[in-house]
Coordinates of C-alpha atoms in Angstrom, one line a residue:
Chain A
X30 CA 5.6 0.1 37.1
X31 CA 8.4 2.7 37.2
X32 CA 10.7 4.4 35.2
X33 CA 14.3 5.1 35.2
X34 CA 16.6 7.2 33.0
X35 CA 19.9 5.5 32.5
X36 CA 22.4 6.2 30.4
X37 CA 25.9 4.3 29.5
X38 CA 26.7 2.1 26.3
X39 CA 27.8 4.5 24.1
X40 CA 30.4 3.0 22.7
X41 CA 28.7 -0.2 22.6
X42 CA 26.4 1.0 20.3
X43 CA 28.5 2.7 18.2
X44 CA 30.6 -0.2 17.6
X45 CA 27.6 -2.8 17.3
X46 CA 26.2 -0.4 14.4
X47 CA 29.4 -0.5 12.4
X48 CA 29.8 -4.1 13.1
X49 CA 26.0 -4.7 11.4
X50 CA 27.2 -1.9 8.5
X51 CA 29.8 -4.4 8.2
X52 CA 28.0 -7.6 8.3
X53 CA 24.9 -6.5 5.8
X54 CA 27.6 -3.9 3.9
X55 CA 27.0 -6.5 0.6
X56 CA 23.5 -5.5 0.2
X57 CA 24.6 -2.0 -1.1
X58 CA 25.7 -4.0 -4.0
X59 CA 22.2 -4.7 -5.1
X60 CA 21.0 -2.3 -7.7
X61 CA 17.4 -0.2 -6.3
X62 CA 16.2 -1.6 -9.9
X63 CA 17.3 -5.1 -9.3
X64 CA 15.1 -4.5 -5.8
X65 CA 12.3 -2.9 -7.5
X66 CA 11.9 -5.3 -10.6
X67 CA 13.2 -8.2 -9.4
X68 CA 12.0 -8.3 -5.9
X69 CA 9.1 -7.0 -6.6
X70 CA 6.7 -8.7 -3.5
X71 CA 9.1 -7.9 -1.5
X72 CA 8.7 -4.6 -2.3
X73 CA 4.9 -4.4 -2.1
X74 CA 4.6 -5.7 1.0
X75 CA 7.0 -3.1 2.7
X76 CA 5.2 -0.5 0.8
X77 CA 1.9 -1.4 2.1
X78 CA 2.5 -2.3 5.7
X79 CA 4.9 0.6 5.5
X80 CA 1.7 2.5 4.2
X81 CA 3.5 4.7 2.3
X82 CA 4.0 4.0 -1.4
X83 CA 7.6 4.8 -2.3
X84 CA 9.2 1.9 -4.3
X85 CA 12.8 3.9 -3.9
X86 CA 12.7 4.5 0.0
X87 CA 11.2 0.2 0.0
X88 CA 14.0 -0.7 -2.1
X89 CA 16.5 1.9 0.1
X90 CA 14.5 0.5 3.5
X91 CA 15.1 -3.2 2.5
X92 CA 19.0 -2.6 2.0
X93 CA 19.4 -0.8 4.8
X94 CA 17.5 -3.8 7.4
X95 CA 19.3 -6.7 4.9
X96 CA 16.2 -8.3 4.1
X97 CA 13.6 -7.9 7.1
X98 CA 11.3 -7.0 5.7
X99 CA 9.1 -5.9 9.2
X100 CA 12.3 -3.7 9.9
X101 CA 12.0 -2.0 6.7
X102 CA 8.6 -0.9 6.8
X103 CA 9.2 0.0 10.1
X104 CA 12.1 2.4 8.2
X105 CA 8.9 3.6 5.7
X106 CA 6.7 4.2 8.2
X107 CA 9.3 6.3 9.9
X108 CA 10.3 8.1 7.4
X109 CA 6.1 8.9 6.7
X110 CA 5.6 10.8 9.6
X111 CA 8.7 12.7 8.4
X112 CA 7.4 14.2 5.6
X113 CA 4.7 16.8 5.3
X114 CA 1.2 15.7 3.7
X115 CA 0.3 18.0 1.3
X116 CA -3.5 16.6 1.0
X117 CA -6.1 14.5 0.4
X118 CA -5.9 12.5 -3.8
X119 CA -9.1 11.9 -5.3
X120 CA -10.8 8.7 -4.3
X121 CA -10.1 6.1 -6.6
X122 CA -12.2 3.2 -7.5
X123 CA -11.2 -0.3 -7.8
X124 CA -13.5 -0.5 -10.9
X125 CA -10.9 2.0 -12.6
X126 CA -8.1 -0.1 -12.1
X127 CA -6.2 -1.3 -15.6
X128 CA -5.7 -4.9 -14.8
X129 CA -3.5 -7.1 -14.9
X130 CA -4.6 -10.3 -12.7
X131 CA -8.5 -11.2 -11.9
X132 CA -9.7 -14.2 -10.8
X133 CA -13.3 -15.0 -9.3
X134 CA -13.9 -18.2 -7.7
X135 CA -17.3 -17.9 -7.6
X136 CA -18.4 -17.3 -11.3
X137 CA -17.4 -19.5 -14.3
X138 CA -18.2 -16.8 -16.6
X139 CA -18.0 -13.7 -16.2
X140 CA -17.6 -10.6 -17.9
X141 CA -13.9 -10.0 -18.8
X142 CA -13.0 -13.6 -17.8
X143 CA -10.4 -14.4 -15.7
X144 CA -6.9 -13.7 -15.8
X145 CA -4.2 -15.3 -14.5
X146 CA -1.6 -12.6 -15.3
X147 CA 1.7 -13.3 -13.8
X148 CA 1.8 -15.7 -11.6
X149 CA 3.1 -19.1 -10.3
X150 CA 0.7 -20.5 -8.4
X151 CA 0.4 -23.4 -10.5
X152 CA 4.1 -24.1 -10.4
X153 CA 5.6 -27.2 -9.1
X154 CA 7.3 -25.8 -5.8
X155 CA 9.9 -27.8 -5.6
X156 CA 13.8 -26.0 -6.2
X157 CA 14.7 -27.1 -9.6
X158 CA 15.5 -25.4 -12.5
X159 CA 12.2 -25.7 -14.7
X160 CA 12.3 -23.7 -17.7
X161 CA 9.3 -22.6 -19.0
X162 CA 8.5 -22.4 -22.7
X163 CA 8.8 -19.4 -25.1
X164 CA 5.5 -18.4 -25.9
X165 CA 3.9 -16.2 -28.7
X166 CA 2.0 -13.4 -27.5
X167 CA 1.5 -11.7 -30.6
X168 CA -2.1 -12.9 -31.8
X169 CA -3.4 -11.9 -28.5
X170 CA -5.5 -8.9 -27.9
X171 CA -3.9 -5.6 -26.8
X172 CA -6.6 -4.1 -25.0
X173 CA -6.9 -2.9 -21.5
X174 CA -8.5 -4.5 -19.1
X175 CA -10.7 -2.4 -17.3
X176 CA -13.8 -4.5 -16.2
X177 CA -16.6 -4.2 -13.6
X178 CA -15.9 -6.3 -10.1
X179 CA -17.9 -10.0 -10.8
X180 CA -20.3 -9.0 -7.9
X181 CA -21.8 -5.6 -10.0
X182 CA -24.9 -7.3 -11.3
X183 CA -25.6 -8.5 -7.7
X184 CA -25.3 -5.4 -6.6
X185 CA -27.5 -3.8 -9.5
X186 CA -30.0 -6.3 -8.4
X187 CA -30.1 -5.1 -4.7
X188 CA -29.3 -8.5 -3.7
X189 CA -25.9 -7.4 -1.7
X190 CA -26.3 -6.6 1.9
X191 CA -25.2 -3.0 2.1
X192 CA -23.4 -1.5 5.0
X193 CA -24.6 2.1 6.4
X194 CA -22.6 4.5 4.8
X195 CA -20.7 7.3 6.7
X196 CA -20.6 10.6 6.4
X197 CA -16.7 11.4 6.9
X198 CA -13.7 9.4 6.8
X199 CA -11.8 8.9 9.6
X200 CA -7.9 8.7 9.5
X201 CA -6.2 7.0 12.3
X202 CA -3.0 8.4 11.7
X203 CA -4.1 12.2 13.1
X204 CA -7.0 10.1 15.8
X205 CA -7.3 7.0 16.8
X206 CA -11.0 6.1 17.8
X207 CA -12.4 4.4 20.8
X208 CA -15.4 2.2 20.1
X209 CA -17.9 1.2 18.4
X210 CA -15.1 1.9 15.7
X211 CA -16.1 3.5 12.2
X212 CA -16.1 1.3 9.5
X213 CA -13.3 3.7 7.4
X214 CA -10.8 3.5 10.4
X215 CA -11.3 -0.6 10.5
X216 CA -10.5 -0.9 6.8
X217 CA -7.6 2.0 7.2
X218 CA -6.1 -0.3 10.2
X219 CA -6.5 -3.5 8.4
X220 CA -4.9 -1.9 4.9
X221 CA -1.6 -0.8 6.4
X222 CA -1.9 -4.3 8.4
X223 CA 0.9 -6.7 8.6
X224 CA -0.3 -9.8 6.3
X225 CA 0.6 -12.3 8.7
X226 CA -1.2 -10.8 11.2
X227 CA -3.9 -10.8 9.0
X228 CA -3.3 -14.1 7.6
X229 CA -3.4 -15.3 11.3
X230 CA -6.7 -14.0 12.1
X231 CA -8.2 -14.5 8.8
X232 CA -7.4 -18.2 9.0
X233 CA -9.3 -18.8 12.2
X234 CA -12.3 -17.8 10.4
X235 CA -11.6 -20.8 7.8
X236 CA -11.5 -23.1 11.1
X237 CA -14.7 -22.3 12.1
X238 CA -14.1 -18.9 14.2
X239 CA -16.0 -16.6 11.9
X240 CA -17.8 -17.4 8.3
X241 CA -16.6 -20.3 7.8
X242 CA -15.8 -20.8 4.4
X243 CA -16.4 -17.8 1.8
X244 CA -15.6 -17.5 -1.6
X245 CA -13.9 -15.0 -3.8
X246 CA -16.2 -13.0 -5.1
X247 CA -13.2 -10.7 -7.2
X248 CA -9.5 -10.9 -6.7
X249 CA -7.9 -8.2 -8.5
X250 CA -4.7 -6.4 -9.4
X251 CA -3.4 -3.6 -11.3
X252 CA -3.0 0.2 -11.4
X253 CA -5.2 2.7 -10.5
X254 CA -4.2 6.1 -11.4
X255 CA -3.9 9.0 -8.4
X256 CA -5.1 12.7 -9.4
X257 CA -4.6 15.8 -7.6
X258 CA -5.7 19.8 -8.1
X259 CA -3.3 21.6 -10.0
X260 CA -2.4 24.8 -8.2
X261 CA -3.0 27.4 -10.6
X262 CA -5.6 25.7 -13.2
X263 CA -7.4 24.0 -10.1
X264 CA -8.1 21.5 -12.9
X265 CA -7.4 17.6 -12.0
X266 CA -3.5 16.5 -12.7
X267 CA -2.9 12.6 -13.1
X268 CA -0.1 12.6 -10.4
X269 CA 0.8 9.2 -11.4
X270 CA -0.4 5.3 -10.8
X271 CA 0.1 3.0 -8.4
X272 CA -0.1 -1.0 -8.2
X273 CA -2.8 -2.4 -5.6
X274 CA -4.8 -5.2 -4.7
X275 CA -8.7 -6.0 -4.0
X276 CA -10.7 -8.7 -3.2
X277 CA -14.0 -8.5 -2.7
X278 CA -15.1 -12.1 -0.9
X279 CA -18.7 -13.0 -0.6
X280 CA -20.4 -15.4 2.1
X281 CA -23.7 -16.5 2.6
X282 CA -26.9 -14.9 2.4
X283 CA -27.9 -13.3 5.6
X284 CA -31.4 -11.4 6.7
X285 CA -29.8 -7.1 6.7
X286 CA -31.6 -5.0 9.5
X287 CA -34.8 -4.6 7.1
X288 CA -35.5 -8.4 7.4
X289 CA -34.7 -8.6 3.3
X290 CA -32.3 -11.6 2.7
X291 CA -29.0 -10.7 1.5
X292 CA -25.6 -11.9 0.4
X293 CA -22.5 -10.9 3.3
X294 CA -19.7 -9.5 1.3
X295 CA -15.8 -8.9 2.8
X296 CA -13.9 -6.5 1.4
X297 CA -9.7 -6.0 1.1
X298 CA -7.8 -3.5 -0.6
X299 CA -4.2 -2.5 -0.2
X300 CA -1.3 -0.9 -2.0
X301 CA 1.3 -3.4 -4.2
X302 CA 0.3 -6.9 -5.5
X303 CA 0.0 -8.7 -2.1
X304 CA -3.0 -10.8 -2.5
X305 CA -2.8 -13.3 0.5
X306 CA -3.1 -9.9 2.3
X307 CA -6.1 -8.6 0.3
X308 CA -7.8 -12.2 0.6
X309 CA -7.3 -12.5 4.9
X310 CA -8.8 -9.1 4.7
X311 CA -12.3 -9.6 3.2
X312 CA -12.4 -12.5 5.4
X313 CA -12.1 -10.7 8.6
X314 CA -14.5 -7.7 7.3
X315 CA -17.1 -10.3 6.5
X316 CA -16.6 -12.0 10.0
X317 CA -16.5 -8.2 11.5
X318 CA -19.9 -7.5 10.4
X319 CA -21.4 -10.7 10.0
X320 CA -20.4 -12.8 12.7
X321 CA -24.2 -15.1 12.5
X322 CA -22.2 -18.4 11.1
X323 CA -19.7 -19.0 13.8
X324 CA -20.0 -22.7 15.0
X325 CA -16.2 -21.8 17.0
X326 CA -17.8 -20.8 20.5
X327 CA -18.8 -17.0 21.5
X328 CA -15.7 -15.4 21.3
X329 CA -14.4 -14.8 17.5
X330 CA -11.0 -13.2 16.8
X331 CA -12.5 -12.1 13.6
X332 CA -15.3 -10.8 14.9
X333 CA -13.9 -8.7 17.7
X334 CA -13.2 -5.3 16.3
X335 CA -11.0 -4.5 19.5
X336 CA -8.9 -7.3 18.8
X337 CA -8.8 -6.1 15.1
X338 CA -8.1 -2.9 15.5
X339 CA -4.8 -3.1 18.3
X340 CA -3.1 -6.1 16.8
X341 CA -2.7 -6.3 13.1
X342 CA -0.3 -2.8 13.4
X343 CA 3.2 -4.7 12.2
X344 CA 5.4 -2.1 12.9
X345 CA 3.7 -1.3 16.5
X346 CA 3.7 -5.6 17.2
X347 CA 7.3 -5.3 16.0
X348 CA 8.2 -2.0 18.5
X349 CA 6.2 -3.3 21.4
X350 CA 7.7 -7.1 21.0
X351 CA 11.4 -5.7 20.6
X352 CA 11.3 -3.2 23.3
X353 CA 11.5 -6.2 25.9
X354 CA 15.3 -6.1 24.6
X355 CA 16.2 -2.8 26.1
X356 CA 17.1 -2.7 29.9
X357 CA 14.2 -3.9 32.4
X358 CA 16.4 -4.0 35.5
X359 CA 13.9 -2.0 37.8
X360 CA 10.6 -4.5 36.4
X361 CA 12.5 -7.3 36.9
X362 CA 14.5 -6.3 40.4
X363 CA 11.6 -5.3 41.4
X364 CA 9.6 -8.6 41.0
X365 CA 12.7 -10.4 42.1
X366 CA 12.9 -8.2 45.6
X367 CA 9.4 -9.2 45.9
X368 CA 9.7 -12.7 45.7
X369 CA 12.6 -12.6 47.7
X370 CA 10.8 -10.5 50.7
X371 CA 8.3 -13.4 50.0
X372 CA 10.4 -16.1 50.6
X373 CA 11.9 -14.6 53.8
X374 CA 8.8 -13.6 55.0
X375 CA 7.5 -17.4 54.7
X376 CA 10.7 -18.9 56.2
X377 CA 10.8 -16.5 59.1
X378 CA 7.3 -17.6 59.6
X379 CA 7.9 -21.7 59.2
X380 CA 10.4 -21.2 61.8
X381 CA 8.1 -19.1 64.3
X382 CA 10.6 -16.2 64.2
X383 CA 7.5 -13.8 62.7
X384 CA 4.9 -14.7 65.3
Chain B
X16 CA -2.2 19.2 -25.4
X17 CA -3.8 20.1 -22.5
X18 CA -1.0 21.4 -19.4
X19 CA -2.9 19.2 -17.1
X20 CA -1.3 16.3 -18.9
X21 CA 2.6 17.8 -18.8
X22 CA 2.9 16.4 -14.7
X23 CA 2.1 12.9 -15.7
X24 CA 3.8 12.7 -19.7
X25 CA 6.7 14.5 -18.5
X26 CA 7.5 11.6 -16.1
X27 CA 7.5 9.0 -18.6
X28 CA 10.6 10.9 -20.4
X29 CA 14.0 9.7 -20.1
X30 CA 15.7 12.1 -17.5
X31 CA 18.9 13.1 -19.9
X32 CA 16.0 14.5 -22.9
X33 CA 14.2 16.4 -19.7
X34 CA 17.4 17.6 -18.2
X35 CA 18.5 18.9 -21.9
X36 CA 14.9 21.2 -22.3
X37 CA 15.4 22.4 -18.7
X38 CA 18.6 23.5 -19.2
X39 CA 18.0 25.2 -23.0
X40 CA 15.0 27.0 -21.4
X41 CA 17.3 28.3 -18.2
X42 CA 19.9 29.7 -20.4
X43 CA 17.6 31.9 -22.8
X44 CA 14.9 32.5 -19.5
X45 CA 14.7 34.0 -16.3
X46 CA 13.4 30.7 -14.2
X47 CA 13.3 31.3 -10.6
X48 CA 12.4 27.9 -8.3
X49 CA 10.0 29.2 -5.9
X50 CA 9.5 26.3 -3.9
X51 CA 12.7 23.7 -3.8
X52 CA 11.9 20.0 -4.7
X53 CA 10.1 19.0 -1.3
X54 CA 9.2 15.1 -0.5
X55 CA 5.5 15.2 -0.3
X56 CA 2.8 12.9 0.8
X57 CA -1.1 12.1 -0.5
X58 CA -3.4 10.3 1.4
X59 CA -5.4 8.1 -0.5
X60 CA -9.2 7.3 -0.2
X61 CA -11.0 3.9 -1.9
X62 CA -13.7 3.7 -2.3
X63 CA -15.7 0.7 0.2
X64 CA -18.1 -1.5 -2.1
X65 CA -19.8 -2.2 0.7
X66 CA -20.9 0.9 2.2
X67 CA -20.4 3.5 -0.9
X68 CA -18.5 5.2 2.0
X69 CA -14.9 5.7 1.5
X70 CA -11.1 5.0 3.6
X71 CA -7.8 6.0 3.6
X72 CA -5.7 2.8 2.4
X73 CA -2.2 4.6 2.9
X74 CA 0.0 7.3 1.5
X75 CA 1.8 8.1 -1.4
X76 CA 5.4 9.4 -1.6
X77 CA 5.7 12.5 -3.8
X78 CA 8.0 15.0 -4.8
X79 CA 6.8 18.8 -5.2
X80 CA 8.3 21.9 -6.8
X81 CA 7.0 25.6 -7.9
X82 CA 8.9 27.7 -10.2
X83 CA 8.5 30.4 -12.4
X84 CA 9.5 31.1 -15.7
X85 CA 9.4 34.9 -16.8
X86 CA 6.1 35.7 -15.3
X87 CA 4.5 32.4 -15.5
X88 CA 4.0 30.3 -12.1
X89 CA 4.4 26.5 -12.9
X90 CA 4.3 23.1 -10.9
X91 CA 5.0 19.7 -10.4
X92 CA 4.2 17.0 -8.7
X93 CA 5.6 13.4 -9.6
X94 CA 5.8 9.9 -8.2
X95 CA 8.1 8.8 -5.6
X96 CA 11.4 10.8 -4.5
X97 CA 12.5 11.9 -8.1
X98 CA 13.8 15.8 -7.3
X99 CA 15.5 16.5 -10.2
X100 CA 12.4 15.3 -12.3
X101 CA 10.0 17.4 -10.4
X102 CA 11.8 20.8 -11.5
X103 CA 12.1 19.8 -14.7
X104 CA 8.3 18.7 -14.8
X105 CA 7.9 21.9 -13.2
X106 CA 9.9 24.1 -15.3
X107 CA 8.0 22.5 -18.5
X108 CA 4.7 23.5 -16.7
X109 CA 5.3 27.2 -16.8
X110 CA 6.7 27.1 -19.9
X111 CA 4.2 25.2 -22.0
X112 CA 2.0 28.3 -20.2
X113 CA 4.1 31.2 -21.6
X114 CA 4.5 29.8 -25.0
X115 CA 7.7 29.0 -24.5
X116 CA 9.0 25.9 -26.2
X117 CA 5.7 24.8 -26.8
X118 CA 6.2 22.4 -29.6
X119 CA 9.4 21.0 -28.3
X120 CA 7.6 20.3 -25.1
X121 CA 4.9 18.8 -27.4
X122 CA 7.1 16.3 -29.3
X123 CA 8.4 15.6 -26.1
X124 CA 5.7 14.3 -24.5
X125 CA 3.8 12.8 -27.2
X126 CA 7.2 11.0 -28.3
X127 CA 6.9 9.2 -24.8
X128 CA 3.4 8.9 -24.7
X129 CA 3.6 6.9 -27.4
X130 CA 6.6 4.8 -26.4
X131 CA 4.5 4.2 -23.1
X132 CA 1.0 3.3 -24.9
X133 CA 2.9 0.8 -27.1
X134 CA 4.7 -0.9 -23.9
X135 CA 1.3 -1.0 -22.3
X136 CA -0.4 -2.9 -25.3
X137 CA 2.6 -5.1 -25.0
X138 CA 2.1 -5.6 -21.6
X139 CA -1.8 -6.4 -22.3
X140 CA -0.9 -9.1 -25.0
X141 CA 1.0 -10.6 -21.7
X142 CA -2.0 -10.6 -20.0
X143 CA -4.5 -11.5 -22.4
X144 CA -2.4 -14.5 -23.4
X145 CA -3.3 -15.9 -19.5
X146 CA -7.5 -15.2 -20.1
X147 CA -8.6 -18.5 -18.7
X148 CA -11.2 -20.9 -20.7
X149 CA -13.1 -23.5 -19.2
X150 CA -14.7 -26.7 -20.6
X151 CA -16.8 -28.6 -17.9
X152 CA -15.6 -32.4 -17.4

């Protein structure tokens, strides 16, 4: 394939970006806060497919793309690898995290309960206007909720299959790695995923492409707070908190390398509440690594980590997808001169004038 | 009060009460801004239940700034793109350090520490109030 520099349009484009000011102009009449509070999932999912956690630049990134929401993470992601990183937080914990939802499918009870916290999942969805009830909060307690994932007694009793632990973390924003992938880039690539991507993939392990049907082991969300050195005191600063989402999903139990039987665990985490996200996520990591219950055929989506790790990028699907829109005259002439020398080549020859 | 805890209480302050501090302690002080509020970011590691290992789930937008306040070096670093709360956070940092304002930057904080700590046991009530119960059928 070759390339050509053209140039020309100039005043095409200039006139097509003031006519979209013009067309999405009423978005700048929606308050960030409005954004922020009110479109709150919105929000998150920017922010995490965005990776960069800035609820301003998401609420500034969704105005500025009216509503797409792939387009405004691409605007996060952009503006990113704009800014200087200034170093590494501490590692946080999802055991830390203040919650506000938790919900395991795969205990009655456990320790802390369950927690619906604010959701509609069990809402009629049809569009009318339902009004829900006042409701008296007051003789509930008002303690935090900072409780141990369901699976830690498992784990305590060594009956979770561990996986081998590495000695650094990669970071596939400065390298990307060729395979056999580390562990920390897979996770890194599938946290900054785009959810229907993963949502995609994670579903085809539910039809039979991967461990078929696992359970949630612990869905959670809340806040985790992130710390950094202080400067002068080189003592730990709380810079502030931010809202995420894990699930850890758990699938059958499974011989590990040492021939003891163990239970296959899946593993999702990312920034904002966006828990369809989290959930698709533990599904492919438990596929990734434990690929023995398949009955879909040899080759499992979920399981392959080179289709994992180059196609769950939404704002490099989104780039590579849309740059089919900008001029292609030399691909295409060139096919089309092709198949044109083709087609004279076999008409010359049908009437003998090639021989 | 610690200083460590000045970055993460002075956020929680409404901007006009920080804005009024900053300026009181500029007029009677020599504060010099060493470093201008610059958009920052952290990578963030978790922590992988699965391997005790760790990855980097993202980054998060912050907003640095390094002053100093007579002789004192102080610094900031807050959530989000929020400049003008960054120096201010800043400027409280060195100044807590020289003794200056100390209890006023005390009050301060603790006044929306407090107001913070009683929206968060609101906020638990909330979700308390959705602690599922089951009764086998």
């Amino acid at each position: 394939m070759a390339y050509y520099a053209i140039k020309g349009g100039e005043e095409a484009i200039k006139n097509s970006l003031h006519f979209y000011d013009e067309v999405t102009s009423s978005a700048n009449d929606i308050e960030d806060k409005n954004l922020i509070e009110g479109l709150t999932f919105s929000i998150d999912k920017v922010i995490s497919e965005g990776s960069l956690y800035s609820k301003k630049l998401a609420a500034k990134a969704i105005k500025r793309s009216a509503g797409d929401l792939l387009n405004a993470s691409f605007f996060l992601r952009a503006h990113r690898s704009s800014c200087q990183r200034i170093g590494i937080a501490k590692e946080i914990d999802v055991n830390d995290m203040r919650l506000s939802r938790r919900i395991s499918s795969a205990f009655k009870d456990i320790e802390g309960g369950q927690l619906l916290g604010p959701s509609n999942d069990y809402e009629i969805k049809l569009l009318l206007d339902l009004k829900n009830k006042d409701v008296d909060i007051e003789e509930y307690s008002n303690e935090d909720n900072v409780i141990k994932s369901a699976l830690t007694p498992l784990r305590n009793d060594n009956l979770i299959k561990v996986l081998p632990k590495e000695d650094e973390t990669w970071d596939i924003t400065r390298n990307y790695p060729n395979a056999p992938y580390p562990r920390s880039a897979v996770l890194q690539v599938m946290s900054r995923g785009e959810s229907g991507s993963l949502l995609c993939i994670g579903y085809t392990t539910m039809r039979g492409y991967g461990d078929i049907h696992p359970t949630i082991g612990d869905l959670r969300i809340g806040e985790l707070d992130i710390k950094f050195t202080h400067p002068f005191t080189k003592n730990e600063v709380k810079i502030g908190s931010v809202e995420v989402t894990s699930v850890e999903c758990v699938g059958t139990f499974n011989q590990d390398e040492n021939g003891d039987t163990k239970l296959t665990t899946g593993f999702g985490f990312c920034f904002g509440k966006n828990e369809t996200k989290a959930i698709s996520m533990s599904m492919i990591d438990l596929s990734l690594y434990n690929s023995h219950y398949s009955v879909g055929g040899e080759h499992i989506v979920a399981a392959d980590f080179d289709m994992i790790m180059h196609h769950l990028d939404g704002i490099e699907s989104f780039g590579m997808t849309n740059h089919f829109k900008l001029p292609h005259y030399v691909t295409f002439q060139t096919d089309y001169q092709i198949f044109k020398s083709a087609q004279k080549y076999v008409e010359e020859n049908e009437n003998g004038e090639g021989k | 009060m610690k200083r460590e805890e000045i970055n993460d209480l002075a956020q929680l302050v409404q901007i006009e009460k920080l804005e009024k501090l900053y300026k009181k302690i500029e007029e009677n002080h020599k504060v010099k801004i060493l470093t201008q509020a610059t958009e920052q970011t952290l990578l963030v590691p978790v922590q992988d239940p699965i391997s005790g290992g760790s990855f980097y789930a993202g980054e998060v937008l912050v907003t640095s700034t390094i002053v100093q306040v007579e002789e004192v070096k102080g610094w900031s670093m807050v959530m989000d793109l929020n400049e003008e709360i960054s120096l201010y956070t800043a400027v409280l940092d060195a100044s807590f350090e020289a003794n200056i304002c100390k209890e006023e930057i005390e009050s301060l904080l603790i006044d929306a520490k407090n107001i913070k700590e009683e929206n968060i046991k609101k906020t638990n009530r909330k979700v308390n109030s959705t602690r599922v119960s089951f009764d086998l059928m």
